[in-house]
Amino acid sequence: MTLGWGQIVRLGLVQLCIGSVVVLTTSTLNRLMVVELALPAILPGALVALHYALQMSRPAFGLRSDTKGNRTAFIIGGMAALGLGTFLAALAVAIYPLAGWQALVLSVLAYVLIGFGVGASGTSLLALLASGTDPRRRAAAATITWLMMIFGIAVTAGVVGSLLDPYSPVRLLWIVAAVALIAVTVTTAAVWGIERKLGAPATEEASVKLIDGLREVWAEPQARRFTLFIFLSMTAYFLQELILEPYAGLVFGFTAGETTKLTSVQHQGVFLGMATVGLALSGLKIGTLRGWVVAGCIGSAAAIAGVAAMGQVEGGRILPAVWALGYFNGVFAVSAVGAMMSLAGEGRSAREGTRMGLWGAAQGIAAGFGGLMGAGAADVMRLVLPDATAFGVVFGAQALLFIVAAMMATGTVAARGAARVPTVMAGE
């Protein structure tokens, strides 16, 4: 038995919940620490990098799901850990002015939970999708679930931004607690019973070791090249993640609620960018996965350059440039994820989870590295340059990385994978 469209949409609700919770840590809490608490950007950057670094556990979760099953428990348990970690992170922000060191310790604990939670829930979910979806529908499933995740991010950021003004620690805690509780509840209801209907996974290799599973996947040239591409492109993708809201607050004078809404605007663009690729490849038969990945990288480079340029113009309007950045990020992301889902089922059988884990780990390391480097570089540049120029230098470096990623994609992303995307919109 394979997943039907209704079950794929149900699993997409889990992605929606993951995005809704994670956006609070990478946008709202990050901005509050840098602007309201006047902490160096490297601190939230290091915390977010910690949670991404812990996603090195993704291959282990993926291999375990390949050999022992029980992905449902890891999806729900991971979401619970993610929700608890996010609430503790918000609590730490609330007590930083009163007890700095205690708040720092609590922050570290919180982001450890966040890292393991995202790794367990996200990898197990993607492995369930990759192994339970008909090969013709894998890229389609990726499009649906990622659109739902971005929708969750955009809506959550917009609603939280409206509720957060005027900011107070108590208001923040109530909002984060509500989002986390809703996410765990929806995830449990969405995933319950699906794995059981698919049947038990193969268990004849239950004793395989993680290093052996990774070695088998790494020996596949296509998987190895794609891993390197994911690392480079995701470093570019996440370089501005932790500094965009502080940039808007410090250079454009945005309030906490306004910068959270800025994230909503960005992810509205991401959503439309993803929808554009799905419509173009399925309904209009325009382009290939490779072509759309390259277009997304080049467009992202131009958009982030525009974000930097607006800071140099008196009365510059950042919202259109941020929306464009989100749009081209969405074009790139859904194309890359579509290629990832298509490639996950190729090569040695019963290794879908291991491949997704390997690529998830590459993405996690790149996200942490990119976010930390962006925050650290911004701190250093601000010591010698005006805020707008300092941030602009980092954004310029990000644009260059996107160009390099586009060049790499031409020899890495298989164009033939595009043939599998049309099933998403055509309702096949």
Short mmCIF file of C-alpha atoms in Angstrom, two decimals, residues 163-333:
data_model
loop_
_atom_site.label_atom_id
_atom_site.label_comp_id
_atom_site.label_asym_id
_atom_site.label_seq_id
_atom_site.Cartn_x
_atom_site.Cartn_y
_atom_site.Cartn_z
CA LEU A 163 -0.28 39.63 19.01
CA LEU A 164 3.21 40.52 20.23
CA ASP A 165 2.82 44.32 20.11
CA PRO A 166 3.12 45.83 22.63
CA TYR A 167 5.85 43.42 23.69
CA SER A 168 6.02 42.02 27.19
CA PRO A 169 7.71 38.82 28.49
CA VAL A 170 4.42 37.45 29.81
CA ARG A 171 2.69 38.02 26.48
CA LEU A 172 5.58 36.25 24.71
CA LEU A 173 5.33 33.19 26.97
CA TRP A 174 1.58 32.82 26.48
CA ILE A 175 1.92 33.07 22.70
CA VAL A 176 4.77 30.55 22.47
CA ALA A 177 3.02 28.10 24.80
CA ALA A 178 -0.15 28.25 22.69
CA VAL A 179 1.72 27.69 19.41
CA ALA A 180 3.68 24.73 20.85
CA LEU A 181 0.58 23.06 22.31
CA ILE A 182 -1.39 23.44 19.08
CA ALA A 183 1.54 22.01 17.10
CA VAL A 184 1.81 18.86 19.24
CA THR A 185 -1.96 18.29 19.13
CA VAL A 186 -2.26 18.72 15.37
CA THR A 187 0.81 16.53 14.73
CA THR A 188 -0.60 13.68 16.82
CA ALA A 189 -3.95 13.80 15.07
CA ALA A 190 -2.39 14.10 11.60
CA VAL A 191 0.06 11.19 11.77
CA TRP A 192 -1.94 8.75 13.87
CA GLY A 193 -2.65 5.45 12.12
CA ILE A 194 -0.95 6.22 8.79
CA GLU A 195 2.17 4.13 9.36
CA ARG A 196 0.13 1.15 10.51
CA LYS A 197 -1.91 1.18 7.30
CA LEU A 198 1.26 1.16 5.20
CA GLY A 199 2.45 -2.07 6.83
CA ALA A 200 5.71 -2.97 8.55
CA PRO A 201 9.01 -1.90 6.97
CA ALA A 202 11.69 -4.37 5.95
CA THR A 203 13.65 -5.57 8.98
CA GLU A 204 16.07 -8.09 7.55
CA GLU A 205 18.94 -5.62 8.03
CA ALA A 206 17.94 -4.41 11.47
CA SER A 207 21.44 -5.04 12.79
CA VAL A 208 23.17 -2.76 10.26
CA LYS A 209 25.41 -0.14 11.84
CA LEU A 210 25.01 3.57 11.16
CA ILE A 211 28.52 3.94 9.78
CA ASP A 212 27.90 1.06 7.36
CA GLY A 213 24.61 2.56 6.18
CA LEU A 214 26.23 5.95 5.64
CA ARG A 215 29.19 4.39 3.84
CA GLU A 216 26.83 2.62 1.45
CA VAL A 217 25.00 5.84 0.63
CA TRP A 218 28.19 7.94 0.40
CA ALA A 219 29.59 5.42 -2.10
CA GLU A 220 26.83 6.44 -4.52
CA PRO A 221 28.34 9.25 -6.69
CA GLN A 222 24.99 10.94 -7.21
CA ALA A 223 24.18 11.00 -3.49
CA ARG A 224 27.68 12.29 -2.68
CA ARG A 225 27.56 15.15 -5.21
CA PHE A 226 24.07 16.13 -4.11
CA THR A 227 25.17 16.24 -0.46
CA LEU A 228 27.91 18.75 -1.31
CA PHE A 229 25.47 20.85 -3.32
CA ILE A 230 22.98 20.88 -0.45
CA PHE A 231 25.66 22.09 1.96
CA LEU A 232 26.81 24.98 -0.25
CA SER A 233 23.38 26.13 -1.35
CA MET A 234 21.89 25.94 2.15
CA THR A 235 24.80 27.91 3.58
CA ALA A 236 23.81 30.68 1.18
CA TYR A 237 20.12 30.22 1.96
CA PHE A 238 20.55 30.65 5.71
CA LEU A 239 23.27 33.33 5.83
CA GLN A 240 20.76 36.14 6.42
CA GLU A 241 18.30 34.15 8.53
CA LEU A 242 19.44 35.46 11.92
CA ILE A 243 20.27 39.02 10.91
CA LEU A 244 17.37 40.07 8.67
CA GLU A 245 15.05 41.01 11.54
CA PRO A 246 17.80 42.78 13.55
CA TYR A 247 18.70 44.61 10.33
CA ALA A 248 15.10 45.79 9.96
CA GLY A 249 15.00 46.84 13.62
CA LEU A 250 18.35 48.64 13.73
CA VAL A 251 18.38 50.23 10.27
CA PHE A 252 14.68 50.78 9.53
CA GLY A 253 13.37 51.17 13.10
CA PHE A 254 10.89 48.28 12.96
CA THR A 255 9.23 47.19 16.21
CA ALA A 256 9.31 43.58 17.44
CA GLY A 257 5.87 42.94 15.99
CA GLU A 258 6.77 44.61 12.68
CA THR A 259 9.90 42.52 12.20
CA THR A 260 7.95 39.34 12.93
CA LYS A 261 5.46 40.43 10.28
CA LEU A 262 8.44 41.00 7.97
CA THR A 263 9.19 37.29 8.28
CA SER A 264 5.56 36.64 7.34
CA VAL A 265 5.98 38.77 4.20
CA GLN A 266 9.14 36.85 3.30
CA HIS A 267 7.42 33.50 3.64
CA GLN A 268 4.39 34.65 1.69
CA GLY A 269 6.89 35.13 -1.10
CA VAL A 270 8.36 31.68 -0.43
CA PHE A 271 4.89 30.14 -0.68
CA LEU A 272 4.17 31.80 -4.02
CA GLY A 273 7.61 30.87 -5.34
CA MET A 274 6.97 27.23 -4.51
CA ALA A 275 3.51 27.38 -6.07
CA THR A 276 4.99 28.92 -9.22
CA VAL A 277 7.36 25.98 -9.70
CA GLY A 278 4.60 23.46 -9.10
CA LEU A 279 2.28 25.16 -11.60
CA ALA A 280 5.00 25.69 -14.20
CA LEU A 281 6.23 22.10 -14.12
CA SER A 282 2.85 20.41 -13.79
CA GLY A 283 0.27 22.52 -15.53
CA LEU A 284 2.36 24.40 -18.09
CA LYS A 285 5.23 21.91 -18.57
CA ILE A 286 7.78 24.74 -18.36
CA GLY A 287 11.38 24.02 -17.37
CA THR A 288 13.12 21.31 -15.35
CA LEU A 289 14.05 20.90 -11.72
CA ARG A 290 17.63 21.87 -12.59
CA GLY A 291 16.52 24.99 -14.44
CA TRP A 292 14.29 26.12 -11.60
CA VAL A 293 17.02 25.49 -9.00
CA VAL A 294 19.40 27.68 -11.00
CA ALA A 295 16.74 30.38 -11.47
CA GLY A 296 15.99 30.35 -7.74
CA CYS A 297 19.66 30.80 -6.84
CA ILE A 298 20.21 33.67 -9.28
CA GLY A 299 16.98 35.40 -8.28
CA SER A 300 17.84 35.04 -4.59
CA ALA A 301 21.22 36.66 -5.24
CA ALA A 302 19.58 39.65 -6.93
CA ALA A 303 16.94 39.98 -4.21
CA ILE A 304 19.36 39.93 -1.26
CA ALA A 305 21.43 42.53 -3.09
CA GLY A 306 18.26 44.62 -3.22
CA VAL A 307 17.73 44.17 0.53
CA ALA A 308 21.24 45.50 1.10
CA ALA A 309 20.74 48.41 -1.30
CA MET A 310 17.57 49.59 0.47
CA GLY A 311 19.59 50.18 3.63
CA GLN A 312 21.75 52.68 1.74
CA VAL A 313 18.80 54.72 0.47
CA GLU A 314 17.12 57.26 2.72
CA GLY A 315 13.50 56.22 3.06
CA GLY A 316 14.26 52.91 1.37
CA ARG A 317 11.44 50.35 1.42
CA ILE A 318 12.60 46.94 2.49
CA LEU A 319 9.32 45.03 2.20
CA PRO A 320 9.32 44.53 -1.63
CA ALA A 321 12.94 43.34 -1.58
CA VAL A 322 12.24 40.91 1.29
CA TRP A 323 9.18 39.57 -0.54
CA ALA A 324 11.30 39.02 -3.66
CA LEU A 325 13.94 37.25 -1.58
CA GLY A 326 11.26 34.94 -0.22
CA TYR A 327 9.85 34.31 -3.69
CA PHE A 328 13.13 33.20 -5.21
CA ASN A 329 14.06 31.28 -2.05
CA GLY A 330 10.81 29.38 -2.55
CA VAL A 331 11.62 28.68 -6.21
CA PHE A 332 15.02 27.31 -5.18
CA ALA A 333 13.82 25.37 -2.13
#
